Coordinates of C-alpha atoms (C1' of nucleotides) in Angstrom, one line a residue:
Chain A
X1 CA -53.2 -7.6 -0.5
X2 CA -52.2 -7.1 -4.2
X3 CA -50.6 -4.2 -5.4
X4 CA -52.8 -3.6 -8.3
X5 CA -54.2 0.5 -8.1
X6 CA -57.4 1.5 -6.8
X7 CA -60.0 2.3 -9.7
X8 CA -62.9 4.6 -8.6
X9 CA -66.2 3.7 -9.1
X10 CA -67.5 6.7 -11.8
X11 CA -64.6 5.3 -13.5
X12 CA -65.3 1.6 -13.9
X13 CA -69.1 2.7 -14.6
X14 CA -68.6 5.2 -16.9
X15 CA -66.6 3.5 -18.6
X16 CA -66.6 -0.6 -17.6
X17 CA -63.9 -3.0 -19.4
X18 CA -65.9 -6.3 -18.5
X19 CA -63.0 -9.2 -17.9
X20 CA -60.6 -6.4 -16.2
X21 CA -59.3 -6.9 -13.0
X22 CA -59.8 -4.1 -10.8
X23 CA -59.2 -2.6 -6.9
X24 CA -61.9 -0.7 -5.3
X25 CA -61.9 1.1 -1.6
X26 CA -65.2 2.6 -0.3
X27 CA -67.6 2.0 2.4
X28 CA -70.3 -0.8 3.1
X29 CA -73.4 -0.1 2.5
X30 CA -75.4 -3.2 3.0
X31 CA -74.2 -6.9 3.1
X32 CA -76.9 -8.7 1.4
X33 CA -77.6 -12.6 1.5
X34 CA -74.0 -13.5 2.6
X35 CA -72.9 -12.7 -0.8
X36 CA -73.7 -9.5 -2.1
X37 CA -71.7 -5.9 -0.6
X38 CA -72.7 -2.6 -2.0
X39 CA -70.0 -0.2 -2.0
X40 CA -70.1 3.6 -1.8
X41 CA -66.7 5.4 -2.5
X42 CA -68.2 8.8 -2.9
X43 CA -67.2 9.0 -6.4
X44 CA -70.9 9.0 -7.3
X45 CA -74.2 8.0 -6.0
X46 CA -73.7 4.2 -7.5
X47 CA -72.7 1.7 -5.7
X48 CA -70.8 -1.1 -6.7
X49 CA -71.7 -4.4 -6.1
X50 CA -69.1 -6.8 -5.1
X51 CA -70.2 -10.5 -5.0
X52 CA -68.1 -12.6 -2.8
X53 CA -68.6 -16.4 -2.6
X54 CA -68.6 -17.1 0.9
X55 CA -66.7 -20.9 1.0
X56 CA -63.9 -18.7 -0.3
X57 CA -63.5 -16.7 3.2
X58 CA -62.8 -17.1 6.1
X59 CA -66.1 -16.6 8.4
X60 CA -64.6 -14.5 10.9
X61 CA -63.5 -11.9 8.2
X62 CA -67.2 -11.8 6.5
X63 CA -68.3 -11.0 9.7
X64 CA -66.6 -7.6 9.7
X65 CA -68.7 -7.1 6.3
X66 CA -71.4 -4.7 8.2
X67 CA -72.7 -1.2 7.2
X68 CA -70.4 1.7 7.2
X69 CA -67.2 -0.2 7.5
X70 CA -64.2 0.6 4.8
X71 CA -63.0 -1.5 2.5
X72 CA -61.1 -2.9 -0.3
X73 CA -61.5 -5.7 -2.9
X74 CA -60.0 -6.9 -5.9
X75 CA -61.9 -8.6 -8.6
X76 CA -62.8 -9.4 -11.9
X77 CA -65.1 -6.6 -13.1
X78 CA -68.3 -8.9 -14.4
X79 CA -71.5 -7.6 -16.4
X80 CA -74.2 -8.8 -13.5
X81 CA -76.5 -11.3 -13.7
X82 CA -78.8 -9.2 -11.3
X83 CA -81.0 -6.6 -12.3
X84 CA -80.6 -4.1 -10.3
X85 CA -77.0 -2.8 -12.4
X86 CA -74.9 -3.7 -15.0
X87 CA -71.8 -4.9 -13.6
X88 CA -70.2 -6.3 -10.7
X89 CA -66.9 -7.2 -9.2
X90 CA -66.3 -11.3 -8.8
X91 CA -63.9 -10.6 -5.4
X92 CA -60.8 -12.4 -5.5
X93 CA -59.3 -10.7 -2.9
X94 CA -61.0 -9.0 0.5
X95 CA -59.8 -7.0 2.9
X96 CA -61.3 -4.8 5.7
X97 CA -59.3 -1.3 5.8
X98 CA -61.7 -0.2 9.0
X99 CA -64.3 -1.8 11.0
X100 CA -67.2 -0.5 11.9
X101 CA -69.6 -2.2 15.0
X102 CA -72.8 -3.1 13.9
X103 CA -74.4 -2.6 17.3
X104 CA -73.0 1.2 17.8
X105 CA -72.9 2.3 14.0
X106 CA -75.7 4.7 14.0
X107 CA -76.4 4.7 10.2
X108 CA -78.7 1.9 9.2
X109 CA -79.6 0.7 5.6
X110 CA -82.9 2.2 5.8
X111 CA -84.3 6.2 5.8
X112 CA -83.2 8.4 8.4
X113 CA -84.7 11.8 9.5
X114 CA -82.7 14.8 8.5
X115 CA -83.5 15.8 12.1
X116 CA -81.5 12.4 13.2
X117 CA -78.5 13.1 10.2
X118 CA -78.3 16.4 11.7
X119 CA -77.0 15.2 14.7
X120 CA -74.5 12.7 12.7
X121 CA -73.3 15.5 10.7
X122 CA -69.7 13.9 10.7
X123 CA -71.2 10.8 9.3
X124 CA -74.3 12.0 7.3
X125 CA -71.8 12.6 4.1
X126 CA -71.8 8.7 4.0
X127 CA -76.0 8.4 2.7
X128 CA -77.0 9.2 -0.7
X129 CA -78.6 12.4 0.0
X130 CA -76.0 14.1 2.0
X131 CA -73.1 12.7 -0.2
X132 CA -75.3 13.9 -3.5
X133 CA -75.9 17.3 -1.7
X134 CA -71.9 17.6 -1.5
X135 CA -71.1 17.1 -4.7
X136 CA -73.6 19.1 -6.2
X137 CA -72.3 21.6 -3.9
X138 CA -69.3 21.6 -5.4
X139 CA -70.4 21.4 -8.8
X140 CA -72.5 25.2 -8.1
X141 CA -69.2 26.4 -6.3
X142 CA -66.8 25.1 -9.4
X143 CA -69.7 26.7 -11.5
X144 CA -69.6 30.3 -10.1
X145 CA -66.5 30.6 -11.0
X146 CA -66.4 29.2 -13.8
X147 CA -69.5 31.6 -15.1
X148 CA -67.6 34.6 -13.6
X149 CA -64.0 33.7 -15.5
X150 CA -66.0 33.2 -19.0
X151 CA -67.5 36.6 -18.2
X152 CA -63.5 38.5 -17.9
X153 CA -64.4 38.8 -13.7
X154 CA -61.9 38.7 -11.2
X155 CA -62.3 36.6 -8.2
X156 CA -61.4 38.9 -4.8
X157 CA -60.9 38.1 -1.8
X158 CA -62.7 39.9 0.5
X159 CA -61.5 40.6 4.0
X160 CA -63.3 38.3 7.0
X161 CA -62.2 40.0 9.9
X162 CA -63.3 43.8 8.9
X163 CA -62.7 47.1 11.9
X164 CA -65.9 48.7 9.9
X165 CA -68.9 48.6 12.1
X166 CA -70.8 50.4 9.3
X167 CA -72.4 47.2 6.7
X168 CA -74.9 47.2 8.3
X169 CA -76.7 44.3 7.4
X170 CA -76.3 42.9 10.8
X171 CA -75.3 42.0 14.1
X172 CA -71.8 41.1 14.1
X173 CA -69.5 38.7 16.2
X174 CA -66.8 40.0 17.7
X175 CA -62.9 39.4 17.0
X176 CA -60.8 39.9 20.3
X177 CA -57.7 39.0 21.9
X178 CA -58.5 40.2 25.3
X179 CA -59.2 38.2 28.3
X180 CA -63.1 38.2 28.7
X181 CA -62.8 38.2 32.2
X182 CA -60.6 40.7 32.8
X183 CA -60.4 43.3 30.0
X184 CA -58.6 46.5 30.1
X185 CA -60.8 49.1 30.8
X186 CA -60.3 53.3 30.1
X187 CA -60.6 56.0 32.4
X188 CA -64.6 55.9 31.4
X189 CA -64.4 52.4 32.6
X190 CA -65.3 50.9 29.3
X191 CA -63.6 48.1 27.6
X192 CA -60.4 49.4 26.2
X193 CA -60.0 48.1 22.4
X194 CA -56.9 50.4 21.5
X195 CA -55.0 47.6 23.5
X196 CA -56.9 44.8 21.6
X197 CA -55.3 42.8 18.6
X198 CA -56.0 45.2 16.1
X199 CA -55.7 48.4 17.9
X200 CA -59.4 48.7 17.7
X201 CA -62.7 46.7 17.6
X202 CA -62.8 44.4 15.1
X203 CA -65.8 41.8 14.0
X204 CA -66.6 39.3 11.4
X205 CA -67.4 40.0 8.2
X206 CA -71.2 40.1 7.4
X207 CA -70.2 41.6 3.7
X208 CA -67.1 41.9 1.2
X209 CA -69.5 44.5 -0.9
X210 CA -68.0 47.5 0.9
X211 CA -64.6 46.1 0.1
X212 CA -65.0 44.8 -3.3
X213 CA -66.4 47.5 -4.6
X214 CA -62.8 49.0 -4.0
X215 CA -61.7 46.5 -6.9
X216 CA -65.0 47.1 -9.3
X217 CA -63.7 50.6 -9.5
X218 CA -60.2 49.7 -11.0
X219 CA -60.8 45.9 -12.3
X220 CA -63.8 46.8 -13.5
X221 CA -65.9 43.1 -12.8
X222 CA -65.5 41.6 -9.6
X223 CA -66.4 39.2 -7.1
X224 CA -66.4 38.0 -4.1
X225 CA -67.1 34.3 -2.8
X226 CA -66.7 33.8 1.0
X227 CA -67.9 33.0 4.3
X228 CA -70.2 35.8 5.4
X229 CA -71.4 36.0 9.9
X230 CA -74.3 37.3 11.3
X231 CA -75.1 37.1 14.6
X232 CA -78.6 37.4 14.4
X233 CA -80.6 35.1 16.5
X234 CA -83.2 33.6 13.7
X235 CA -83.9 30.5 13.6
X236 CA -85.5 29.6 10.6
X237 CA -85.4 27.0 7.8
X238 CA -83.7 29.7 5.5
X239 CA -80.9 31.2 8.2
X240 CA -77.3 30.4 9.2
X241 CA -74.7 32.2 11.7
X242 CA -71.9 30.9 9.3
X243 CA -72.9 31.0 5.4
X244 CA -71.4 31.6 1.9
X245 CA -72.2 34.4 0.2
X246 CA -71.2 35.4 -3.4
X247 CA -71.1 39.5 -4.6
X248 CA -70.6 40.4 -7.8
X249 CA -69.8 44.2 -8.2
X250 CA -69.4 45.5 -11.8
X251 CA -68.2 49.4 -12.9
X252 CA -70.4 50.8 -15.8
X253 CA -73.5 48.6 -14.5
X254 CA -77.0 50.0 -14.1
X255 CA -79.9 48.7 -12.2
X256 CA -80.9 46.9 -15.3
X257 CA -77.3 45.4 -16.3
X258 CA -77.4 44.6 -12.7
X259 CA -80.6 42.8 -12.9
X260 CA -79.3 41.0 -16.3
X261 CA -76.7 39.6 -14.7
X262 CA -78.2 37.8 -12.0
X263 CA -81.0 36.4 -13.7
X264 CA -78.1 35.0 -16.4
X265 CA -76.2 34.3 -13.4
X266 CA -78.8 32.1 -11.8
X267 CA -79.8 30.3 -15.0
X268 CA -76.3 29.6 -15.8
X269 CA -75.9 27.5 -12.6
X270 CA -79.1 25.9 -12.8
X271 CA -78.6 24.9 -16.1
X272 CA -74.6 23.6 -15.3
X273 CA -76.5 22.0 -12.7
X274 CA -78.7 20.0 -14.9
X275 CA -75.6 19.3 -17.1
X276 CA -72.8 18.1 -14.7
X277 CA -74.9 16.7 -11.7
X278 CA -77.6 14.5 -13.6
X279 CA -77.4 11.1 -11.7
X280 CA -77.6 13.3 -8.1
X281 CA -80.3 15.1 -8.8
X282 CA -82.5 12.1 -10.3
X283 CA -81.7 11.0 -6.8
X284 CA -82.8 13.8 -4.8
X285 CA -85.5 14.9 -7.8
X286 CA -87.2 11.0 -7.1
X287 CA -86.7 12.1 -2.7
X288 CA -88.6 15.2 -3.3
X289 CA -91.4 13.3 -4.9
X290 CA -91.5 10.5 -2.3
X291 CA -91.3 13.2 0.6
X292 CA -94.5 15.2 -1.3
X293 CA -96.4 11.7 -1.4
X294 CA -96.5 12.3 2.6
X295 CA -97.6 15.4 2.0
X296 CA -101.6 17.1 2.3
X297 CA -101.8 18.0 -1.0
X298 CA -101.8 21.7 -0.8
X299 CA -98.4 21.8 0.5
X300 CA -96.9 19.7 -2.5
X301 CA -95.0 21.0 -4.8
X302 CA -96.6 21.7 -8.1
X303 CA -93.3 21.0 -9.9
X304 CA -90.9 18.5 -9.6
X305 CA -87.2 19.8 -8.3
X306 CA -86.1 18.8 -12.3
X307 CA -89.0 20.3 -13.7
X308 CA -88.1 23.7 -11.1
X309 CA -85.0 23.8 -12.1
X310 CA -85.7 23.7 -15.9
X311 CA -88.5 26.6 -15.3
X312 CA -85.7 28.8 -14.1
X313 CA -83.2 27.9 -16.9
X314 CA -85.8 28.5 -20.1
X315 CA -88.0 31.3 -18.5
X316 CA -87.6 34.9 -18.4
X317 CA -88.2 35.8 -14.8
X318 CA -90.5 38.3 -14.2
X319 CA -89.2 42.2 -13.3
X320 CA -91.6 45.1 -11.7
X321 CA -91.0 48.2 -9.5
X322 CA -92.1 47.9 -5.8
X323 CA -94.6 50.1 -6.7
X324 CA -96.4 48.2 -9.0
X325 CA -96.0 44.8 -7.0
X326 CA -98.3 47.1 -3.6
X327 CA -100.9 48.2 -6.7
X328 CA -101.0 44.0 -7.1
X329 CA -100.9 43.5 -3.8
X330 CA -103.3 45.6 -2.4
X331 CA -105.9 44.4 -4.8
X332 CA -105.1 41.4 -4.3
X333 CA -107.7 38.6 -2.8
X334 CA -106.0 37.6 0.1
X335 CA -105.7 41.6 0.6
X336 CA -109.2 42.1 0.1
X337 CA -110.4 39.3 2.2
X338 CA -108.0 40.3 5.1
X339 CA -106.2 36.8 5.2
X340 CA -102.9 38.6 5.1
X341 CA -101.6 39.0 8.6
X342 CA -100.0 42.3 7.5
X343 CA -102.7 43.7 5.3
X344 CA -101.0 46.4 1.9
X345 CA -102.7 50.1 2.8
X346 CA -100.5 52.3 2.2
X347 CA -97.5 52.7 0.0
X348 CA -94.0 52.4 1.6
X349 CA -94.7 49.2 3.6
X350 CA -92.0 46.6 3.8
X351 CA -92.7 43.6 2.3
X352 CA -93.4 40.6 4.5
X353 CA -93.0 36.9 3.8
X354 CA -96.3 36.2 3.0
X355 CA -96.5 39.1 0.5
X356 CA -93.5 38.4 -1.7
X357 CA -94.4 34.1 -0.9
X358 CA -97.9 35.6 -2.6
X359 CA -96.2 37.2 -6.1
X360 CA -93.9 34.7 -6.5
X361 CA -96.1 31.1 -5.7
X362 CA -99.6 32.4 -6.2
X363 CA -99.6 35.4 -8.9
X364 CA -96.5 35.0 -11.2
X365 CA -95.9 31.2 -10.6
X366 CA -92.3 32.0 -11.6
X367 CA -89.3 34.1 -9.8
X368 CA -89.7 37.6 -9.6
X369 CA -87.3 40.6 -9.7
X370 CA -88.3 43.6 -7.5
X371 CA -86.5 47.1 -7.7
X372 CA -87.1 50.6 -6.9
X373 CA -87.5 50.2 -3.1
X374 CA -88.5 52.9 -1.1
X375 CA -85.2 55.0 0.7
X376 CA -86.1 54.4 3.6
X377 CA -86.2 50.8 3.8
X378 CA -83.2 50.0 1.9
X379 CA -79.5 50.7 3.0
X380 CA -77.3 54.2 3.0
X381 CA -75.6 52.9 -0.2
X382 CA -78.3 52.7 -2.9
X383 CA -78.6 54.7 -5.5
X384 CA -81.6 57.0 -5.2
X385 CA -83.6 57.4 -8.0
X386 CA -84.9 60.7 -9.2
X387 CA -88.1 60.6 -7.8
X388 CA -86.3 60.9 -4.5
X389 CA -88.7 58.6 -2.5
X390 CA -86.8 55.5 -4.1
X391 CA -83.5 53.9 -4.3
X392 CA -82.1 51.6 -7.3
X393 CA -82.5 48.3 -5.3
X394 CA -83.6 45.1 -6.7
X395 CA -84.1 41.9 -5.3
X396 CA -84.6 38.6 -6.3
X397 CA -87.5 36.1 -5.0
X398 CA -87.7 32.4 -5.4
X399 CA -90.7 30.4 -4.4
X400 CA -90.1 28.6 -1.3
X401 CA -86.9 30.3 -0.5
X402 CA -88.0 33.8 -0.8
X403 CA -85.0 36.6 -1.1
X404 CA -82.2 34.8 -2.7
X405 CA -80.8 37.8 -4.0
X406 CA -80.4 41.2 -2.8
X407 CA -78.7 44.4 -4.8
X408 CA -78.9 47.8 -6.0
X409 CA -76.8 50.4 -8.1
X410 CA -74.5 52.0 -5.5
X411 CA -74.7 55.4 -5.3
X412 CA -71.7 57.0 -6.8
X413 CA -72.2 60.5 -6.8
X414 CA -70.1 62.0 -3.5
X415 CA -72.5 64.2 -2.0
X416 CA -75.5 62.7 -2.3
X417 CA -73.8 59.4 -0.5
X418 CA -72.1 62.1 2.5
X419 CA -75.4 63.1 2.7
X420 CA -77.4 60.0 3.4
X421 CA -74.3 59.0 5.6
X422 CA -75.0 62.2 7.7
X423 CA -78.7 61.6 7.7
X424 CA -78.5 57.9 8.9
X425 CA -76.0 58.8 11.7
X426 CA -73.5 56.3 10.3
X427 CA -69.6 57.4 11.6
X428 CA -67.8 58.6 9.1
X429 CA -64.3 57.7 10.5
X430 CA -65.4 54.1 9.5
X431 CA -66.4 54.9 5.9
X432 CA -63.6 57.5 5.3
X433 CA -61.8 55.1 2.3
X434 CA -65.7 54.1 0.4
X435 CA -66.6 57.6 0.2
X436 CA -63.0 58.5 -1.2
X437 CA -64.0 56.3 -4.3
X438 CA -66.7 58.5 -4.7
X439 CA -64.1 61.6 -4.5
X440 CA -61.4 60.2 -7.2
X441 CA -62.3 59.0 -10.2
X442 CA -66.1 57.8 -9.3
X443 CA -68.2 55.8 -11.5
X444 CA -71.4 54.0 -11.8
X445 CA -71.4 50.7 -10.6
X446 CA -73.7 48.3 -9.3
X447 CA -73.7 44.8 -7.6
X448 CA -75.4 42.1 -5.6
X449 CA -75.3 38.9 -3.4
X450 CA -76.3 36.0 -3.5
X451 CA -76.8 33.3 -0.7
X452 CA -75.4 30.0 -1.6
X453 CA -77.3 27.9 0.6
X454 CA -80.2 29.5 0.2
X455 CA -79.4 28.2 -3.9
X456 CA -78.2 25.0 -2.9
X457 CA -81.3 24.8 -1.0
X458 CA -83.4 25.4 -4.9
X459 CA -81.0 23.1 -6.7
X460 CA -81.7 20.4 -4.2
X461 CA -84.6 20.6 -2.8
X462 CA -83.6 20.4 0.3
X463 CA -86.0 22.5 2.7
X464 CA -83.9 23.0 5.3
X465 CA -80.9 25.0 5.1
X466 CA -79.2 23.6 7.7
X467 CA -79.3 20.2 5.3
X468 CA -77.0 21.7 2.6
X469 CA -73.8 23.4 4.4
X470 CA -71.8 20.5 6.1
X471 CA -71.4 21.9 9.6
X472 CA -74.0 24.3 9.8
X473 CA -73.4 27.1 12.6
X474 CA -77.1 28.5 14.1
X475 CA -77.6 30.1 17.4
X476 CA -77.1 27.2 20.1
X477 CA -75.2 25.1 17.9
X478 CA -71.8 24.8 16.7
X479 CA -71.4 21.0 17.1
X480 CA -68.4 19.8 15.7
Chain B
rU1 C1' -86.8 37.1 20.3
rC2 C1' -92.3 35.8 19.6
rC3 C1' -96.3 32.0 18.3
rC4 C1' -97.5 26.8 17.5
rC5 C1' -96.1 21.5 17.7
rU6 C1' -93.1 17.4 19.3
rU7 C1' -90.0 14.5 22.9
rU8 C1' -91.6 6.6 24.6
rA9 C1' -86.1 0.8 22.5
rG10 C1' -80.2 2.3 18.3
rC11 C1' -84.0 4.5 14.3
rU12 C1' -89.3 5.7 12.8
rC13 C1' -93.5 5.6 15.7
rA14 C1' -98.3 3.5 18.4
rG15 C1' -99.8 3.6 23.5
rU16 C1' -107.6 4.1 24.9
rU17 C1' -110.9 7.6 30.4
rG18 C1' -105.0 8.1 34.9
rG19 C1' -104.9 1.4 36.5
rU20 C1' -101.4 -3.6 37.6
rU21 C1' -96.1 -7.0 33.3
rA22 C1' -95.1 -0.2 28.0
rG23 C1' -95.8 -2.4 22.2
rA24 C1' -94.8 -2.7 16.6
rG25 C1' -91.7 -2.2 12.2
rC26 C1' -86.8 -1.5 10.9
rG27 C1' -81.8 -2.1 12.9
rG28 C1' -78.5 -5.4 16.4
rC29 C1' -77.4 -10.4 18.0
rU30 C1' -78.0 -16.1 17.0
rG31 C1' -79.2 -19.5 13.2
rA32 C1' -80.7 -20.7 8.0
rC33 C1' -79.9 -19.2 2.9
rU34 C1' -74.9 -19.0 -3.3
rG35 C1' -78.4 -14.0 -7.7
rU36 C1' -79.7 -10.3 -3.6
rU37 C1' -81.3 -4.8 -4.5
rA38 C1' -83.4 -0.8 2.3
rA39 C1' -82.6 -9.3 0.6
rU40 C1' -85.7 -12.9 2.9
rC41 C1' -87.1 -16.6 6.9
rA42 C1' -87.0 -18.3 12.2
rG43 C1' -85.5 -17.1 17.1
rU44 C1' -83.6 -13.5 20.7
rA45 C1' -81.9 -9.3 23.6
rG46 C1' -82.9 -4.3 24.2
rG47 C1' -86.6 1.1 28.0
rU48 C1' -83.9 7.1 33.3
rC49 C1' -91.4 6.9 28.7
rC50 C1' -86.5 14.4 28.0
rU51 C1' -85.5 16.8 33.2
rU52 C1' -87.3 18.7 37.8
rG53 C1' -91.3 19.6 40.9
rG54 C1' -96.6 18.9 41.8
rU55 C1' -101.8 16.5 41.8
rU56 C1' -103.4 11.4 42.9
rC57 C1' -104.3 5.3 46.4
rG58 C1' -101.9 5.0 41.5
rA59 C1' -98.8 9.2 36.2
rG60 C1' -95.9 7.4 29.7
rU61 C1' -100.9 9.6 30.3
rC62 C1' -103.0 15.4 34.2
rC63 C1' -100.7 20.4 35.9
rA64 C1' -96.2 23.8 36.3
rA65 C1' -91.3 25.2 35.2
rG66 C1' -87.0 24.1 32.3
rA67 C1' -84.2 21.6 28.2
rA68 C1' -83.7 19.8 23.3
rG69 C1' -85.7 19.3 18.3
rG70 C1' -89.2 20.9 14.4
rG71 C1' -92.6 24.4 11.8
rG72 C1' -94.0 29.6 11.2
rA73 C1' -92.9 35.0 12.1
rG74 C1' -89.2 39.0 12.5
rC75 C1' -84.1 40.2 10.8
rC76 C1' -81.8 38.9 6.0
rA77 C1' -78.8 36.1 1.9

RNA sequence: UCCCCUUUAGCUCAGUUGGUUAGAGCGGCUGACUGUUAAUCAGUAGGUCCUUGGUUCGAGUCCAAGAAGGGGAGCCA
C-alpha cells in the first residue's frame, strides 16, 4: 500500500483535479460487472466510482469486493466515460481494509423497509437515507447554534439529573444508587432516599426551562440544547423516551417577542437547511416523492419536502388566540357534520389531534401559532393574562407533525406564581430557588422548546421519528 | 394504556373453499461478461409458514391466548 494521503470524496468532487493521483477509504456499495465499485465514505451522498481492470488483480482479492466491506484504492482520478458521473478513479492500487460476507451482510443494494433498518440501526448509517438524515442532523444542530450566537445568546447547560419533581411535563425515570432488591427502608417502611446518591430522590431531566430560566434572568438570552426523558408510555410516530430538546428563554420578552422568535427561529434553520444540505435533501426530497407514488392519493402530500420547506422559509405563519381558533372550529364542516371524534361545544376544550391536524392541513394550509390558552390547561408557570381565564401560552403547529413547539411568557410577578403553586398543590420545598427569582430582582421573560426530532422529522421527511435519532429509546426498546 | 392492521426464504411479498411436494422478485452461491449505474444473462442452494394450545381424517389457511412490528388515539416536544 502507498503512502500517498487519503482524499475524501466531497473533496475530489467538489473540486476534481482530473490526471491527479489520489487515495480513497469508504465502503462498498455495489460491485458492478467485475469492474466497476461504488464507494460511500460518508463524506456526502456521492459515491465514487472506482474502475478496476480485473487482469490486473488477483481473483481471490476481487472476490472480497462485496457490499458493505471497507476499503481503499489509489488511482488516477479520470473524467468518466460513463454517464451516470463525472469522474472516476482508474485503481492502481487495491486493498481491502475489512471484509464483509456476502451471505450474512444484511444490507443489500436494493430498498430496505425502515421497519427492517430499524433493526440494523448500527448499520442503517451506511444507506443513503440514513447517512443523509445524519448529516443533515448535524447541519440543524450546528445551525441552532449558530442562529442563537448571531443573536448575542448564551448556550447553557442545563442539568440532566434534576431532585425537582415539580416540571411537570411528565413521568420521570428514576436516578438511584440503591440496590432494587433490597432498598433501605424508614420506620414508615417506605423506600428511604435520604441514603440514596443524592441524599434524596432524584430523576431525569424532562426540562432545563426551570433551570435556564435562572440564567435568562442575569444573561439575559439563553438556551438550552440537551437530551430531554420522559417516561411516558406513547408509542407513536411522533414520541421518544430519549430526545433532544432545545429552550430558548429570553429576559424582556413578551408573548409576541416570544412568538417572533420562534417563527425566525424555525425559518432560519429551514432556510440553512436549504443552503448547506442541498445534495441530501434532493435525495430524500426525490424518496418522499417515490414513497407518495405508493400512496392513495388523499394521503399524498400536496407539497414536495423542498417545496415544504421553502413554504416555511418565505411565509408568514399564521398567529390567532385559542379563542378564535374554537370560533373556527366549531363552525367548522367537519364540526357541523359531526366527523370529529371529539366534537368543539364549549369553550375551554383541549385541543385534540384532529382539531389542530384540521387548522393547520385543511383551513390555513400553512403552520399556525396558537396562544392565549385557557389556565387550566396549561402549566403553573404561565403567565396569566388579564382576563384571568387565560395564560400567555403559545404553541406552534406543523402539518403532519403537529406541536413542534410549545411556550408561554413565564409569570414573573411573585404572588400571582405562589399562588397558582398553592392552588395546583405543587410542593414548594422543590420550587423554593424559581420562585426566589420572582422575589429579587424579577422581570419579564418568556421562552420555549422545541423538539428536534420532531424538526428533523419536517426537514426530512421522514414520518417516523424513530428514523431520525440514531438509537432511538421507546418503551420496550433500548437496543444497542 | 386503548383501537385497528400485519407476521410465510437473508429482504420485499404472493399463497384460492382447510387438501397431498409452500412460490416469485431481489439478495447469496457457481459460471459468463472490460463502460456498468439497485448492471445484465444462465444455473443453483435456501423454509421452526412468529410462539403455545385447540378444532379437524388433514391447518400456512379456522379458533383462543401470547409475542414482535406498524398505523391511529391519549400524554407531549
Amino acid at each position: 500500500m502507498g503512502t500517498l494521503k487519503r482524499t475524501k470524496i466531497s473533496d475530489i468532487l467538489s473540486q476534481p483535479v482530473i490526471g491527479e493521483q489520489v487515495n480513497i477509504k469508504g465502503w462498498v456499495r455495489t460491485f458492478r460487472s467485475n469492474r466497476f465499485i461504488a464507494i460511500n465514505d460518508g463524506s456526502t451522498i456521492n459515491n465514487l466510482q472506482a474502475v478496476v481492470d480485473f487482469e490486473n488483480f488477483d481473483e481471490a482479492l476481487l472476490r472480497r469486493i462485496n457490499t458493505g466491506a471497507c476499503v481503499s484504492v489509489i488511482g488516477k482520478l479520470v473524467e468518466s466515460q460513463g454517464k451516470g458521473q463525472q469522474v472516476e478513479v482508474v485503481v492502481d492500487e487495491l486493498d481491502v481494509i475489512g471484509d464483509a460476507d456476502a451471505e450474512k451482510y444484511p444490507l443489500q443494494p436494493k430498498k430496505h423497509s425502515l421497519e427492517f433498518l430499524r433493526e440494523k440501526a448500527h448499520l442503517r448509517v451506511r444507506t443513503s437515507t440514513f447517512g443523509a438524515i445524519y448529516r443533515i442532523r448535524h447541519a440543524m444542530i450546528f445551525a441552532v447554534h449558530k442562529f442563537f450566537t448571531e443573536k448575542g445568546f448564551y448556550n447553557v447547560h442545563t442539568p440532566i439529573i434534576t431532585g425537582s419533581d415539580a416540571e411537570g411535563a411528565g413521568e420521570m425515570f428514576r436516578v438511584t444508587t440503591l440496590d432494587p432488591t433490597n432498598p433501605p427502608k424508614t420506620e414508615e417502611g417506605e423506600v428511604n432516599y435520604k441514603e440514596d446518591f443524592f441524599g434524596k430522590e432524584t430523576n431525569l431531566t424532562v426540562s432545563g426551562q426551570l433551570e435556564v430560566e435562572t440564567a435568562a434572568l442575569a444573561l439575559g438570552e439563553v438556551y438550552t440544547f440537551g437530551p430531554t426523558f420522559r417516561a411516558e408510555n406513547s408509542n407513536t410516530s411522533r414520541h421518544l423516551a430519549e430526545f433532544w430538546m432545545i429552550e430558548p428563554e429570553m429576559a424582556f420578552y413578551n408573548i409576541n417577542d416570544n412568538m417572533d422568535l420562534a417563527e425566525e427561529f424555525v425559518k432560519y434553520l429551514a432556510k440553512y437547511a436549504l443552503e448547506n444540505c442541498k445534495e441530501d435533501l434532493d435525495f430524500l426530497n426525490k424518496r418522499g416523492i417515490d414513497e407518495d407514488k405508493q400512496k392513495p392519493q388523499n394521503e399524498r402530500n400536496e407539497l414536495s419536502l423542498l417545496e415544504r420547506l421553502e413554504f416555511v422559509a418565505n411565509n408568514e405563519f399564521v398567529r390567532i388566540t385559542y379563542t378564535e381558533a374554537i370560533d373556527i372550529l366549531k363552525n367548522s364542516k367537519p364540526n357541523k357534520k359531526k366527523k370529529f371524534q371529539y366534537l368543539i361545544e364549549d369553550w375551554g376544550a383541549d385541543l385534540q389531534s384532529e382539531h389542530e391536524r384540521f387548522l393547520v392541513e385543511k383551513h390555513f394550509k400553512k403552520p399556525v401559532i396558537l396562544y392565549n390558552y385557557p389556565k387550566n390547561i396549561k402549566a403553573f408557570y404561565m403567565r396569566a393574562n388579564d382576563d384571568d381565564k387565560t395564560v400567555a401560552a403559545m404553541d406552534v403547529l406543523f402539518p403532519g407533525i403537529g406541536e413542534i413547539i410549545g411556550g408561554s411568557q413565564r409569570e414573573e410577578r411573585y404572588d400571582v406564581l405562589k399562588a397558582r403553586v398553592d392552588e395546583m398543590g405543587i410542593p414548594e420545598e422543590d420550587l423554593w430557588w424559581y420562585l426566589e427569582l420572582r422575589k429579587y430582582g424579577s422581570a419579564p421573560h418568556s421562552g420555549f422548546g422545541l423538539g428536534f426530532e420532531r424538526w428533523m422529522q419536517f426537514v426530512t421527511g421522514m414520518t417516523n421519528i424513530r428514523d431520525v435519532i440514531p438509537f432511538p429509546r421507546t418503551p420496550d426498546n433500548a437496543e444497542f
